[in-house]
Tab-separated table of C-alpha atoms and ligand atoms in Angstrom:
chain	number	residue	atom	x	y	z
A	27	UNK	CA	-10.766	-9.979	27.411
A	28	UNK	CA	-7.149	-9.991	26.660
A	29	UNK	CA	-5.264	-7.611	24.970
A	30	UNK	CA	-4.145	-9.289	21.606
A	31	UNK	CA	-1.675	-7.413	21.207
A	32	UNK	CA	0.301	-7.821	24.125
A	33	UNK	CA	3.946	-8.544	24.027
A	34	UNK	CA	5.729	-8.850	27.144
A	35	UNK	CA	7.317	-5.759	28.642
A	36	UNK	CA	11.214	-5.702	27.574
A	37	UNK	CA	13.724	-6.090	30.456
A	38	UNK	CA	15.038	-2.820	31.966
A	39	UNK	CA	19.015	-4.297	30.891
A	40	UNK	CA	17.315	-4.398	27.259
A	41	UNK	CA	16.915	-0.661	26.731
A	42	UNK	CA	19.032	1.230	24.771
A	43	UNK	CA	19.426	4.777	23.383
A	44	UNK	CA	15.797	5.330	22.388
A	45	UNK	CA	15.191	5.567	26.701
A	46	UNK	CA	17.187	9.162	27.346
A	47	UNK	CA	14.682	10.318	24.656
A	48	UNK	CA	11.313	9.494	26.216
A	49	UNK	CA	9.648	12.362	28.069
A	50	UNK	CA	10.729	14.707	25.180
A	51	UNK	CA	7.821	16.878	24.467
A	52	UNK	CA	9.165	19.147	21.457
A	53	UNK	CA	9.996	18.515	18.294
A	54	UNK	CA	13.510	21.117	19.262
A	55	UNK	CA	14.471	18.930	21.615
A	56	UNK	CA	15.195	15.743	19.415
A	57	UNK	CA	18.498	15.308	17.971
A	58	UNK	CA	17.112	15.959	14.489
A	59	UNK	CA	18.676	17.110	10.928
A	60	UNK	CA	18.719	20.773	10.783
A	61	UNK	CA	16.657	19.729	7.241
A	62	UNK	CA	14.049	18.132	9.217
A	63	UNK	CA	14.000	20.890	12.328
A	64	UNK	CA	13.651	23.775	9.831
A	65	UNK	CA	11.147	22.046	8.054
A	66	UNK	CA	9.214	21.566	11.189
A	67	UNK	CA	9.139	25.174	12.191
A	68	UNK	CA	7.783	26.317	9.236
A	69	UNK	CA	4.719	24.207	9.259
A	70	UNK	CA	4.864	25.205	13.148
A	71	UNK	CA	4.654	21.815	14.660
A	72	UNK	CA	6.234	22.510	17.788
A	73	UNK	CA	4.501	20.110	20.783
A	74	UNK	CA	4.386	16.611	19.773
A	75	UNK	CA	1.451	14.853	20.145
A	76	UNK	CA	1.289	11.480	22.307
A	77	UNK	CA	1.696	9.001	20.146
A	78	UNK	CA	4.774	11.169	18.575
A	79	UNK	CA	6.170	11.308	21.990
A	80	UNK	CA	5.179	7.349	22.461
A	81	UNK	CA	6.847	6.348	19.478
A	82	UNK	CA	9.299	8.722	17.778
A	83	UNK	CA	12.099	7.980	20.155
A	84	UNK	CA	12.031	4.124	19.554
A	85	UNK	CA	11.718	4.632	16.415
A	86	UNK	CA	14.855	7.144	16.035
A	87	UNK	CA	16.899	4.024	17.913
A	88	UNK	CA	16.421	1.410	15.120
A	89	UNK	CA	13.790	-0.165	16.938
A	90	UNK	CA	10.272	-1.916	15.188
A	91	UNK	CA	7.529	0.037	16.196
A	92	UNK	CA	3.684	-1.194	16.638
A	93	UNK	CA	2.002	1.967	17.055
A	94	UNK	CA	-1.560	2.818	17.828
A	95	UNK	CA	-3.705	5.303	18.304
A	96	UNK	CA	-6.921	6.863	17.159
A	97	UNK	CA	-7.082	8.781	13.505
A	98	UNK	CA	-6.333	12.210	13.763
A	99	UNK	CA	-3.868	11.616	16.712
A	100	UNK	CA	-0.649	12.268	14.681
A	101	UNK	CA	0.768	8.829	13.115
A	102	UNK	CA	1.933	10.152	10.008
A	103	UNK	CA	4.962	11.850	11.844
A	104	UNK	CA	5.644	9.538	13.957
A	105	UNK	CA	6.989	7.364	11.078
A	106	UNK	CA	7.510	10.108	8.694
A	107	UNK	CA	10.298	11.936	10.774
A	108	UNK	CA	12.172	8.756	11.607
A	109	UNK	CA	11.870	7.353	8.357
A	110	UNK	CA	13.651	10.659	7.207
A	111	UNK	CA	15.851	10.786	9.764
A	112	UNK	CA	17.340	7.013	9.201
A	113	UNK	CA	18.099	7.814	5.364
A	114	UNK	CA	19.449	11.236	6.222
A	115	UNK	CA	22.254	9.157	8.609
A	116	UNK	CA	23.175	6.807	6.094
A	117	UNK	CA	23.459	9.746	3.776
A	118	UNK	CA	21.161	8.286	1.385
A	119	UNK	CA	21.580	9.553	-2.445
A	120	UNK	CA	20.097	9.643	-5.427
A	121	UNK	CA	22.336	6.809	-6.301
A	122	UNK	CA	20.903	4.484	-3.498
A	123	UNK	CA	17.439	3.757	-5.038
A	124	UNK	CA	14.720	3.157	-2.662
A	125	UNK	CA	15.364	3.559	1.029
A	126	UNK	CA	11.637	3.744	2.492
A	127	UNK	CA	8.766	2.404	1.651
A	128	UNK	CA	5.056	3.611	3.022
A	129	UNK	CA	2.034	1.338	2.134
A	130	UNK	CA	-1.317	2.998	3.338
A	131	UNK	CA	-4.971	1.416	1.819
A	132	UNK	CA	-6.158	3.847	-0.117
A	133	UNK	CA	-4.916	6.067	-2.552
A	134	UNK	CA	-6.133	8.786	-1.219
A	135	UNK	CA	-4.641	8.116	2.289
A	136	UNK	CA	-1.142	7.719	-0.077
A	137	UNK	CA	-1.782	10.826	-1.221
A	138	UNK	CA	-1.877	12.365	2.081
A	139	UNK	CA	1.560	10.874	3.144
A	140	UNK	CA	3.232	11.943	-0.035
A	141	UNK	CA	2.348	15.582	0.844
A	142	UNK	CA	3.166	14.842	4.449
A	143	UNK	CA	6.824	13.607	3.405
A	144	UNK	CA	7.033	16.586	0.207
A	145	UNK	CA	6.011	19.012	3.523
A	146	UNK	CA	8.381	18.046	6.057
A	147	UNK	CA	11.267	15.989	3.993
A	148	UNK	CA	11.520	19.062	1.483
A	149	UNK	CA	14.397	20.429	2.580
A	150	UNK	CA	16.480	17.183	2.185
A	151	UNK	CA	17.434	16.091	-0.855
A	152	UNK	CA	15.216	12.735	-1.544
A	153	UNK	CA	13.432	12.019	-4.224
A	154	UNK	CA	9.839	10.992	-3.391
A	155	UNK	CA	7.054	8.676	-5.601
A	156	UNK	CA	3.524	8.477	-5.241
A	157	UNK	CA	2.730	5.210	-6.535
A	158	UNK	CA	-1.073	4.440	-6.793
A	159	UNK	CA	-3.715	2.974	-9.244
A	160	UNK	CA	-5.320	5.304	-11.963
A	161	UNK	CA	-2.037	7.182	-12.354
A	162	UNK	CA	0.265	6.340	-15.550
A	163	UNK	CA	2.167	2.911	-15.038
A	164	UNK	CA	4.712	2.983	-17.823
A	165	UNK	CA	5.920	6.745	-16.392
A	166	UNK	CA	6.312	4.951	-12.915
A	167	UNK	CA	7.975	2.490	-14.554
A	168	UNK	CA	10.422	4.606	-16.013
A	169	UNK	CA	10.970	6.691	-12.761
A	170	UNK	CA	10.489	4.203	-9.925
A	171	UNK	CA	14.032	3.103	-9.540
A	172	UNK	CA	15.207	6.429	-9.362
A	173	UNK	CA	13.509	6.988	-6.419
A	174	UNK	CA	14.427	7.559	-2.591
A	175	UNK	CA	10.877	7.263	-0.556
A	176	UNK	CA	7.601	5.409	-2.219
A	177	UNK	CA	3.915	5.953	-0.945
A	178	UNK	CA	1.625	3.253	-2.438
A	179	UNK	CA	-1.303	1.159	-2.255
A	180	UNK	CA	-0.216	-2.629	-2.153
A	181	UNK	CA	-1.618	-3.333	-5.322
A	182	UNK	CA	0.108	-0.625	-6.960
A	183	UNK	CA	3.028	-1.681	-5.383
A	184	UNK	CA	2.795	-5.519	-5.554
A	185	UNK	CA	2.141	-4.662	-9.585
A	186	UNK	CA	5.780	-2.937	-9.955
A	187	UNK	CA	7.224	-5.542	-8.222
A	188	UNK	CA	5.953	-8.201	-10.556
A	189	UNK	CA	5.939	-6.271	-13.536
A	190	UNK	CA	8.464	-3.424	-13.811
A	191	UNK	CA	11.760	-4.868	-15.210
A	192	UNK	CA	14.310	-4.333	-12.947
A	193	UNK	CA	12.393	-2.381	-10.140
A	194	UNK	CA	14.316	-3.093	-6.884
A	195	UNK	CA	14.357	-2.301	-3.625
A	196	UNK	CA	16.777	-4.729	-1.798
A	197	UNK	CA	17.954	-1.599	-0.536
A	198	UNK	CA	15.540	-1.222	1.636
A	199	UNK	CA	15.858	0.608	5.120
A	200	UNK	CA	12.465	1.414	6.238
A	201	UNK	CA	8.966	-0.062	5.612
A	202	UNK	CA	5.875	1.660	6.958
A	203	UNK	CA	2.370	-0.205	6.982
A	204	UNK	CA	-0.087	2.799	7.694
A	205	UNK	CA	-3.524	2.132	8.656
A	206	UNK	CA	-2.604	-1.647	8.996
A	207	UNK	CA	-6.089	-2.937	10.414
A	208	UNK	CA	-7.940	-0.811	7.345
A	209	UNK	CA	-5.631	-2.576	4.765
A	210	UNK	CA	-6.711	-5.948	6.194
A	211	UNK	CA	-10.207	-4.901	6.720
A	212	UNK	CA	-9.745	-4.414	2.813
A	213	UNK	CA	-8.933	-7.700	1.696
A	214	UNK	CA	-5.318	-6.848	1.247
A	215	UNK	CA	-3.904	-9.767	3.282
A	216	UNK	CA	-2.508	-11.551	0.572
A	217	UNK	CA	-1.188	-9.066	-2.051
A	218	UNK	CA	0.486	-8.133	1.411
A	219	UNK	CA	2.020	-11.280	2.215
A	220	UNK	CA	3.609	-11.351	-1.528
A	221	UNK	CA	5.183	-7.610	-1.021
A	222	UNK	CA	6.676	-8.909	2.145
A	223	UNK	CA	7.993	-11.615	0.444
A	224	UNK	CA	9.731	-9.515	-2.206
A	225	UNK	CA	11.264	-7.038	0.662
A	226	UNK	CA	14.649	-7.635	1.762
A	227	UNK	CA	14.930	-8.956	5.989
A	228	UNK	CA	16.729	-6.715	7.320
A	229	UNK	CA	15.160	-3.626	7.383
A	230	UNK	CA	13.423	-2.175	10.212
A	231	UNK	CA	8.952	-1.972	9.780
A	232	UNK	CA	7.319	0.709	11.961
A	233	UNK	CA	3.551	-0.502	11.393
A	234	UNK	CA	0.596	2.217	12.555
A	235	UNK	CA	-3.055	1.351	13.152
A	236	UNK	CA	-6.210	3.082	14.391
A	237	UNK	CA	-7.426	-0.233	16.482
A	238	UNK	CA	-5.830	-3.045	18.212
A	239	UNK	CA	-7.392	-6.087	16.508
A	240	UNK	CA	-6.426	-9.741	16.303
A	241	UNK	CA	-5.868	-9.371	12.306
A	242	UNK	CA	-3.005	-5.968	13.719
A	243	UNK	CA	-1.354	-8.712	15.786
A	244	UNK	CA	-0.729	-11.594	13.202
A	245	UNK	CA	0.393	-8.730	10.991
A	246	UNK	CA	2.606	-7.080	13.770
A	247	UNK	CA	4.464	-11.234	14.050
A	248	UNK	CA	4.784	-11.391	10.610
A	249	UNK	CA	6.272	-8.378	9.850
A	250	UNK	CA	7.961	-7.248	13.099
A	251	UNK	CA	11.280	-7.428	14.874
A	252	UNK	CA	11.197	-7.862	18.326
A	253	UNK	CA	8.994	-4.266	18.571
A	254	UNK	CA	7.903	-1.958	21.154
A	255	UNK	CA	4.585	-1.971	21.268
A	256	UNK	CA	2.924	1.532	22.236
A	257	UNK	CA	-0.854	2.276	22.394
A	258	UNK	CA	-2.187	5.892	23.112
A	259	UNK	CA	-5.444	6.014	23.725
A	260	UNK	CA	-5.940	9.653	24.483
A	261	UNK	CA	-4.882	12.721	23.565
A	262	UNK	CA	-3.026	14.684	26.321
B	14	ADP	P1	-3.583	10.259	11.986
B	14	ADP	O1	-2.727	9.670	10.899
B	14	ADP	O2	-3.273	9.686	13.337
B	14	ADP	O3	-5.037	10.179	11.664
B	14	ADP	P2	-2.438	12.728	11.088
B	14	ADP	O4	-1.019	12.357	11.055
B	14	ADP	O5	-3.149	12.749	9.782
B	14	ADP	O6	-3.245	11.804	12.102
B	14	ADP	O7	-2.548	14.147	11.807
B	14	ADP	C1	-3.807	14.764	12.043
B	14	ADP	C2	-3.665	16.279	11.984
B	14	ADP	O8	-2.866	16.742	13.057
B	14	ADP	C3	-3.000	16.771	10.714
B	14	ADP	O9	-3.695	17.899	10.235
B	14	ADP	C4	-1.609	17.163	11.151
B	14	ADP	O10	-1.093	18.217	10.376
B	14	ADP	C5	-1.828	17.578	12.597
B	14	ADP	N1	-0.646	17.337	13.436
B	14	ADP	C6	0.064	16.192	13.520
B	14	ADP	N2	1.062	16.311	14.414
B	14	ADP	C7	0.990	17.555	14.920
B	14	ADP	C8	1.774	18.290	15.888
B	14	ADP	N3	2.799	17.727	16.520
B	14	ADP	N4	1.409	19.567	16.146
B	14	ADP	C9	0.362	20.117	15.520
B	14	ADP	N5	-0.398	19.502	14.605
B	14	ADP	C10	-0.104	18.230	14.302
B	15	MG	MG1	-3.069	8.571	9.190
């Protein structure tokens, strides 16, 4: 059948920047903060995996980014080093509250992009939050607003936003939905649909998935600009 989550090609006259970096194949050979190269090198990712190369460049332009591939193939730096790489232009501070969020379905699967982000974004000087159920909600409360980069579940998230006085993120640079056909598999539609509501516009989404499914595509119109949409279906 078709592909539901085709969007038509983008005119050649449409490309910008983000085309003189595709073909890059090393993480050296992007124009990123020394924070974020050295950072890189010490956890010796060097070659960047396809859906890195696919993505990371349109990303790094400004552009929204539907991006999938299969688990294990490398999404969480493919929005993690953008993500980082956006605040660390607009010299984000700790003044600036929270510049990126990343919603993933479980907690555990938060987990694993906090210490993705604490790994590679240590060397800059954001503050990061781990914001998932079971943990203590009044010492989120008092932190959350303080921070740079969240990782949550949607629940967890959805409940600051309706609960913790104050909490704001109109800020708001980057949002990341990781694992987007898993958090609708879920049941997480809705609660969903209300964080998006509470999220400023303008902001750009970079949204990651394992499979293309029609759920994925009514996601990707709702919460996407205009994206590039890149599949990579095996590893090379
Ligand atoms: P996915 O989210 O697509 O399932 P992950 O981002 O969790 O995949 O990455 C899977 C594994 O590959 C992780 O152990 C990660 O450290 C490793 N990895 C990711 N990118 C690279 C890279 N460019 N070079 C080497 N290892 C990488
Ligand atoms: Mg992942």
């Amino acid at each position: 059948g078709s592909n539901p989550l085709a969007i038509p090609p983008r005119k050649s006259s449409d490309k910008n920047t983000s085309h003189s970096l595709t073909g890059v194949r090393k993480f050296t050979h992007l124009p990123l903060s020394p924070e974020t190269q050295k950072a890189l090198r010490e956890c010796k990712y060097k070659e960047m995996t396809a859906i890195q190369r696919a993505t990371i460049p349109h990303a790094m332009s400004g552009r929204d980014v539907l991006g999938a591939a299969k688990t294990g193939s490398g999404k969480t730096l493919s929005y993690v080093v953008p993500s980082l790489e956006r605040l660390y232009r607009m010299k984000w501070g700790k003044d600036d509250g929270v510049g990126a969020i990343f919603i993933s379905p479980t907690r555990e699967l938060a987990m694993q992009i906090f210490q993705e982000i604490v790994k590679v974004g240590g060397n800059h000087t954001f503050s990061v939050a781990l914001l998932i159920g079971g943990k203590d909600l009044e010492k989120e409360r008092n932190a959350v607003n303080a921070m740079n980069l969240l990782c949550c579940t949607p629940g967890r998230l959805l409940q600051h936003m309706d609960e913790t006085p104050m909490f704001d993120c109109t800020g708001l640079q980057v949002l990341v939905l990781d694992e987007a056909d898993r958090i609708l598999d879920l049941g997480f539609k809705e609660t969903l649909d209300a964080v998006l509501a509470n999220l400023p516009k303008t902001r750009q989404t970079l949204l990651f998935s394992a499979t293309q499914t029609k759920k994925v595509s009514d996601l990707a119109r709702l919460s996407l600009k205009d994206p590039e949409f890149l599949s990579v279906h095996a590893e090379s």
